[in-house]
Short mmCIF file of C-alpha atoms in Angstrom, two decimals:
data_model
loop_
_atom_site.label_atom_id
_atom_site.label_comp_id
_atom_site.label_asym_id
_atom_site.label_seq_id
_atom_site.Cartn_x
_atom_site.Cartn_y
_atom_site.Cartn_z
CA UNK A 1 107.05 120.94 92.81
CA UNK A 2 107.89 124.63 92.54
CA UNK A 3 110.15 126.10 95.33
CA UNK A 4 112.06 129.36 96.07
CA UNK A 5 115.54 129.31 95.64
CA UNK A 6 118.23 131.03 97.41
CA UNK A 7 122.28 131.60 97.17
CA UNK A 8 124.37 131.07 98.83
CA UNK A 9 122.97 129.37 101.66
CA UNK A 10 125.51 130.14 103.69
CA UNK A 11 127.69 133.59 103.77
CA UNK A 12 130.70 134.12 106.12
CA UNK A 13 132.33 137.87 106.05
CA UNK A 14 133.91 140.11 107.65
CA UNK A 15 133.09 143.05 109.15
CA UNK A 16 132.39 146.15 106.84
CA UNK A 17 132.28 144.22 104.04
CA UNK A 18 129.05 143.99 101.79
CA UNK A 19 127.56 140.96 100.91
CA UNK A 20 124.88 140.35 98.75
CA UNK A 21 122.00 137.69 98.62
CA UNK A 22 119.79 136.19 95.64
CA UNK A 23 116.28 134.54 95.60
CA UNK A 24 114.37 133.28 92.95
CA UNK A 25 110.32 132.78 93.91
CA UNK A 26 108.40 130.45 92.56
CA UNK A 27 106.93 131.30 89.29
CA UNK A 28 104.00 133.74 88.40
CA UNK A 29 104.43 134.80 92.46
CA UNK A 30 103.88 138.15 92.29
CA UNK A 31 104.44 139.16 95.74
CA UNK A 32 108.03 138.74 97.43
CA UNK A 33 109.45 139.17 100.77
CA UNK A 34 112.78 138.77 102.91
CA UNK A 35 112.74 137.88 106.03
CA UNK A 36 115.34 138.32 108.89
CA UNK A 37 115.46 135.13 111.43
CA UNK A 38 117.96 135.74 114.42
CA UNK A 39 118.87 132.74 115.93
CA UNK A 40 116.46 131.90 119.05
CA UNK A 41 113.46 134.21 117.34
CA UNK A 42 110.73 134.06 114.73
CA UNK A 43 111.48 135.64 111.47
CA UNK A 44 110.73 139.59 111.00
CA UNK A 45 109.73 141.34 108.18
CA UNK A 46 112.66 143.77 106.46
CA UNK A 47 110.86 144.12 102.96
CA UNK A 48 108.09 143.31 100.98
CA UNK A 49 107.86 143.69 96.98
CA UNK A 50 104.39 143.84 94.73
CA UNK A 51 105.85 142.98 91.30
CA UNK A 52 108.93 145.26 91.30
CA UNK A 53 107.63 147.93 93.57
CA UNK A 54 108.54 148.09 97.16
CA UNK A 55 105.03 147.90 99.67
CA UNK A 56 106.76 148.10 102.83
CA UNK A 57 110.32 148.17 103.83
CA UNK A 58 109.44 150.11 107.34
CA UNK A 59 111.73 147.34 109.36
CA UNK A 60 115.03 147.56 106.93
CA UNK A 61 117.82 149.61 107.99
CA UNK A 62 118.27 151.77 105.20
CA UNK A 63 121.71 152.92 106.04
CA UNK A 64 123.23 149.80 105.10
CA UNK A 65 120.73 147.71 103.87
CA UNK A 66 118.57 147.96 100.12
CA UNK A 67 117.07 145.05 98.27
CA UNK A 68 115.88 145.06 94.64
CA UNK A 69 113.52 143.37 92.45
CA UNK A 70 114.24 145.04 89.12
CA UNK A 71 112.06 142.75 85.94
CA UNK A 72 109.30 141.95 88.93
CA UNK A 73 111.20 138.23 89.18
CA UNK A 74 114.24 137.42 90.98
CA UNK A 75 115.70 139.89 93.87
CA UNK A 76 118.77 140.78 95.55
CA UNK A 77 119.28 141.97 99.85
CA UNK A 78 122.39 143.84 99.81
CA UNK A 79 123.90 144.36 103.18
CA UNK A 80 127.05 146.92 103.00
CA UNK A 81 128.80 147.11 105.30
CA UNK A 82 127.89 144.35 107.31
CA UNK A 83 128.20 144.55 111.30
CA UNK A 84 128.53 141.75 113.77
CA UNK A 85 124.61 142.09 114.48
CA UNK A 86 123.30 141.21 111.08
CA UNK A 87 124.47 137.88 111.64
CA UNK A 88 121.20 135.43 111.26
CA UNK A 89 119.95 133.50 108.81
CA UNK A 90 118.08 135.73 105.43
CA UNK A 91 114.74 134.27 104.38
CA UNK A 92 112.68 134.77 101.08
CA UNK A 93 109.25 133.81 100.63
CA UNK A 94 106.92 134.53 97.27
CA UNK A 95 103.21 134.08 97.52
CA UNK A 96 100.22 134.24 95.40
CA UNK A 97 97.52 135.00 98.23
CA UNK A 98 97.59 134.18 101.96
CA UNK A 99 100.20 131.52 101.68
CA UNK A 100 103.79 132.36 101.69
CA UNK A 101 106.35 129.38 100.54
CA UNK A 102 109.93 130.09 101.60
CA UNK A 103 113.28 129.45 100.73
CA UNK A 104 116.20 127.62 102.37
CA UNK A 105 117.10 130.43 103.65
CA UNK A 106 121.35 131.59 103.72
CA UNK A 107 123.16 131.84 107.01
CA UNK A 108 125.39 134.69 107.32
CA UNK A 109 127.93 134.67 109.57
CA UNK A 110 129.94 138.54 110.27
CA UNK A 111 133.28 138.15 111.80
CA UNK B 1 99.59 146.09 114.76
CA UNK B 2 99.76 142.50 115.79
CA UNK B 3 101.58 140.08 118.20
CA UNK B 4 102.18 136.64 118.84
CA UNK B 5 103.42 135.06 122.16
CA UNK B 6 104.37 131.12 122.15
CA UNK B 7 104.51 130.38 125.73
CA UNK B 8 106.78 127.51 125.91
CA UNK B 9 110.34 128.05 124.36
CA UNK B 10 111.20 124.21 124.40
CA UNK B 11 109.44 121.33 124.41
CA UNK B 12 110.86 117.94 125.42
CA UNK B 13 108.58 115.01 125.23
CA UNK B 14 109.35 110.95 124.42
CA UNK B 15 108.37 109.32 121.18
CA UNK B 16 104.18 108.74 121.05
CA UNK B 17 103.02 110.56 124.13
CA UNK B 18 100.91 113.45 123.11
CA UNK B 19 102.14 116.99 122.84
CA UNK B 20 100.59 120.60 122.96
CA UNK B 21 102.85 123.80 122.08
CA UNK B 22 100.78 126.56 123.00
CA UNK B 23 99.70 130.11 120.72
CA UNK B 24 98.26 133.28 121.77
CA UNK B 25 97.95 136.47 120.40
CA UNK B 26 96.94 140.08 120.21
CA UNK B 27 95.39 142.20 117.49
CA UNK B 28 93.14 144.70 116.78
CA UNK B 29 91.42 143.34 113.92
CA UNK B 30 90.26 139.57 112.53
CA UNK B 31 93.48 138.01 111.32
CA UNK B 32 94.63 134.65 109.40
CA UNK B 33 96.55 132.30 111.62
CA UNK B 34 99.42 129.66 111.11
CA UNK B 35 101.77 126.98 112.53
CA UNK B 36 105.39 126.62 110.45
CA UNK B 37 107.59 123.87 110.90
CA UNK B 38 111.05 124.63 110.39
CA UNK B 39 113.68 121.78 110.30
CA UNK B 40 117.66 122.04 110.52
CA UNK B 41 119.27 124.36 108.49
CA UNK B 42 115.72 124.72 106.00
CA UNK B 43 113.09 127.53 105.57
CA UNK B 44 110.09 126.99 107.03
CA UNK B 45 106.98 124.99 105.70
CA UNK B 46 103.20 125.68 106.39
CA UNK B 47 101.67 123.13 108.73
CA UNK B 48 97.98 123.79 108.79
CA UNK B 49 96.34 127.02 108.58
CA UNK B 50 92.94 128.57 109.59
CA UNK B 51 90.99 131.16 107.73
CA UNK B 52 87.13 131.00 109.00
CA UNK B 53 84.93 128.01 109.00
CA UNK B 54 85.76 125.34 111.78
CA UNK B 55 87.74 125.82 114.36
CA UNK B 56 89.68 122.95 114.41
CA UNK B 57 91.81 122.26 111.51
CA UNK B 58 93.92 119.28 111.02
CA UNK B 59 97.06 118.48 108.94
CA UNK B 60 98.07 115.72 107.12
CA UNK B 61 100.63 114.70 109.72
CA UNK B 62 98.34 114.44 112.35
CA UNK B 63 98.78 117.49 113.66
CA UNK B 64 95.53 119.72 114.93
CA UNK B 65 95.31 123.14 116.16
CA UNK B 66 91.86 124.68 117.32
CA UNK B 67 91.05 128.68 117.00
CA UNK B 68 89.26 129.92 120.27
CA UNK B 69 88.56 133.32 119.79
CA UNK B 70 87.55 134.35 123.12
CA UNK B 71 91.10 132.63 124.58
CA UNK B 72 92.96 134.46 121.28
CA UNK B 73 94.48 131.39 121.21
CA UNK B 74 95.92 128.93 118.47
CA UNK B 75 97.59 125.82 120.14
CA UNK B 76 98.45 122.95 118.18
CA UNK B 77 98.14 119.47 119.15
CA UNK B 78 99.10 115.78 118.24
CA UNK B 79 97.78 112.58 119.82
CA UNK B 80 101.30 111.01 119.24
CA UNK B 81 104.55 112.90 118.12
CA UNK B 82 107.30 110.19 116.21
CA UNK B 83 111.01 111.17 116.44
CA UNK B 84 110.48 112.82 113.00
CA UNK B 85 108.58 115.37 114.74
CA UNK B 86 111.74 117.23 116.19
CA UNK B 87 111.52 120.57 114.87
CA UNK B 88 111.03 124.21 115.28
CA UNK B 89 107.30 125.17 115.69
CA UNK B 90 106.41 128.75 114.92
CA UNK B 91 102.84 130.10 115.21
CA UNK B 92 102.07 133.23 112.95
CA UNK B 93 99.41 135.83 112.15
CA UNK B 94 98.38 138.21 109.33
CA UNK B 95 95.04 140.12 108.61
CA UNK B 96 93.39 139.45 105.62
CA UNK B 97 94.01 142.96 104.24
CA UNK B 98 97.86 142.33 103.50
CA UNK B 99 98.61 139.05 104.41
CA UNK B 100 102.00 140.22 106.19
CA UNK B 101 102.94 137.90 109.00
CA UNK B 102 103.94 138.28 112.37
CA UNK B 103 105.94 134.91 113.99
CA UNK B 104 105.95 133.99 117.59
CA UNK B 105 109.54 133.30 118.64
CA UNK B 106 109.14 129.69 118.47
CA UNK B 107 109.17 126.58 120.14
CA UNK B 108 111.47 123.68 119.56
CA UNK B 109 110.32 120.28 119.73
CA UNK B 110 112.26 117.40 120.54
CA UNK B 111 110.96 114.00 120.40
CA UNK B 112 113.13 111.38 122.56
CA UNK B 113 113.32 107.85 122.25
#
């Protein structure tokens, strides 16, 4: 069965370093998203790609954090420079239609 | 804009009694709803789903949840929960127009022996 696919699924830094997450969605998904899930709390929106182009990123702190989906496939959440905060754990989903499928998800951890 | 409120943040209950974690929300406009299941350390699956049609929609767990539109309520059921139950329930919304979901905060069930 087709899943999403994340790295690393799990990310300890330090603070004010970047860091940089991958996903993968399941193929022919045009639609992508990543999700923010602070521990204790349901996941939030930060961004949401159509193919390559960005549909709403209205919840993602621009001033440290971008995300790209260049070829319309795979995508990268950059975070730089991390603060203590943006520790939770980073979720991607892809979806066709209603239903999203997510990833493992990576755990970052700032120090 | 929506908004989803799970009323119970933890759920403690022993191996086959029944179980209820409880859904409501607020929007402005017809909307999709959803129960994940998120387990340890993994993303989060889709449990059952409802869309229009019947109000009660089961999963193949033996979950149920029933959509009462005058209550704006979602609350998901099971006759008897197993051990393998233990989890991380999250109800969630979107309308129909983007599909973009809004999560409750959660509830985490844990099934005793």
């Amino acid at each position: 069965e087709a899943e999403v696919a994340q790295s690393p699924r799990y990310k300890i830094t330090e603070k004010s370093q970047a860091v940089a997450f991958w996903c993968d969605p399941i193929s022919g998904h045009a639609t992508l998203y990543w999700y923010r899930q602070i521990l204790g709390q349901g996941p939030e929106l930060l961004v949401q790609f159509q193919d390559e182009s960005v549909v709403d990123d209205s919840q993602l702190p621009k001033d440290r954090f971008s995300a790209e989906r260049l070829k319309g496939v795979d995508s990268t959440l950059k975070i730089q420079p991390a603060e203590l905060g943006d520790s939770a754990m980073y979720l991607c989903a892809s979806s066709l239609d209603y239903e999203q499928f997510f990833g493992p998800g990576t755990r970052l951890t700032v120090l | 804009a929506q908004s989803v409120t799970q009323l119970d943040s933890q759920v403690p209950v022993f191996e086959e009694a029944p179980v209820e974690l409880r859904c409501n929300y607020s929007s402005s406009v017809s909307v999709y709803l959803f129960w994940y299941v998120q387990y340890p350390n993994q993303g989060l699956q889709l449990l059952l789903k409802y869309l229009s049609g019947s109000t009660l929609v089961e999963s193949i767990n033996g979950f149920e949840a029933e959509f009462n539109k005058s209550q704006t309520s979602f609350h998901l059921r099971k006759p008897s929960v197993h051990i393998s139950d233990t989890a991380e329930y999250f109800c969630a919304v979107s309308p129909p127009s983007n599909y973009k979901l809004t999560f409750g905060k959660g509830t985490l069930l844990t099934v005793n022996p």
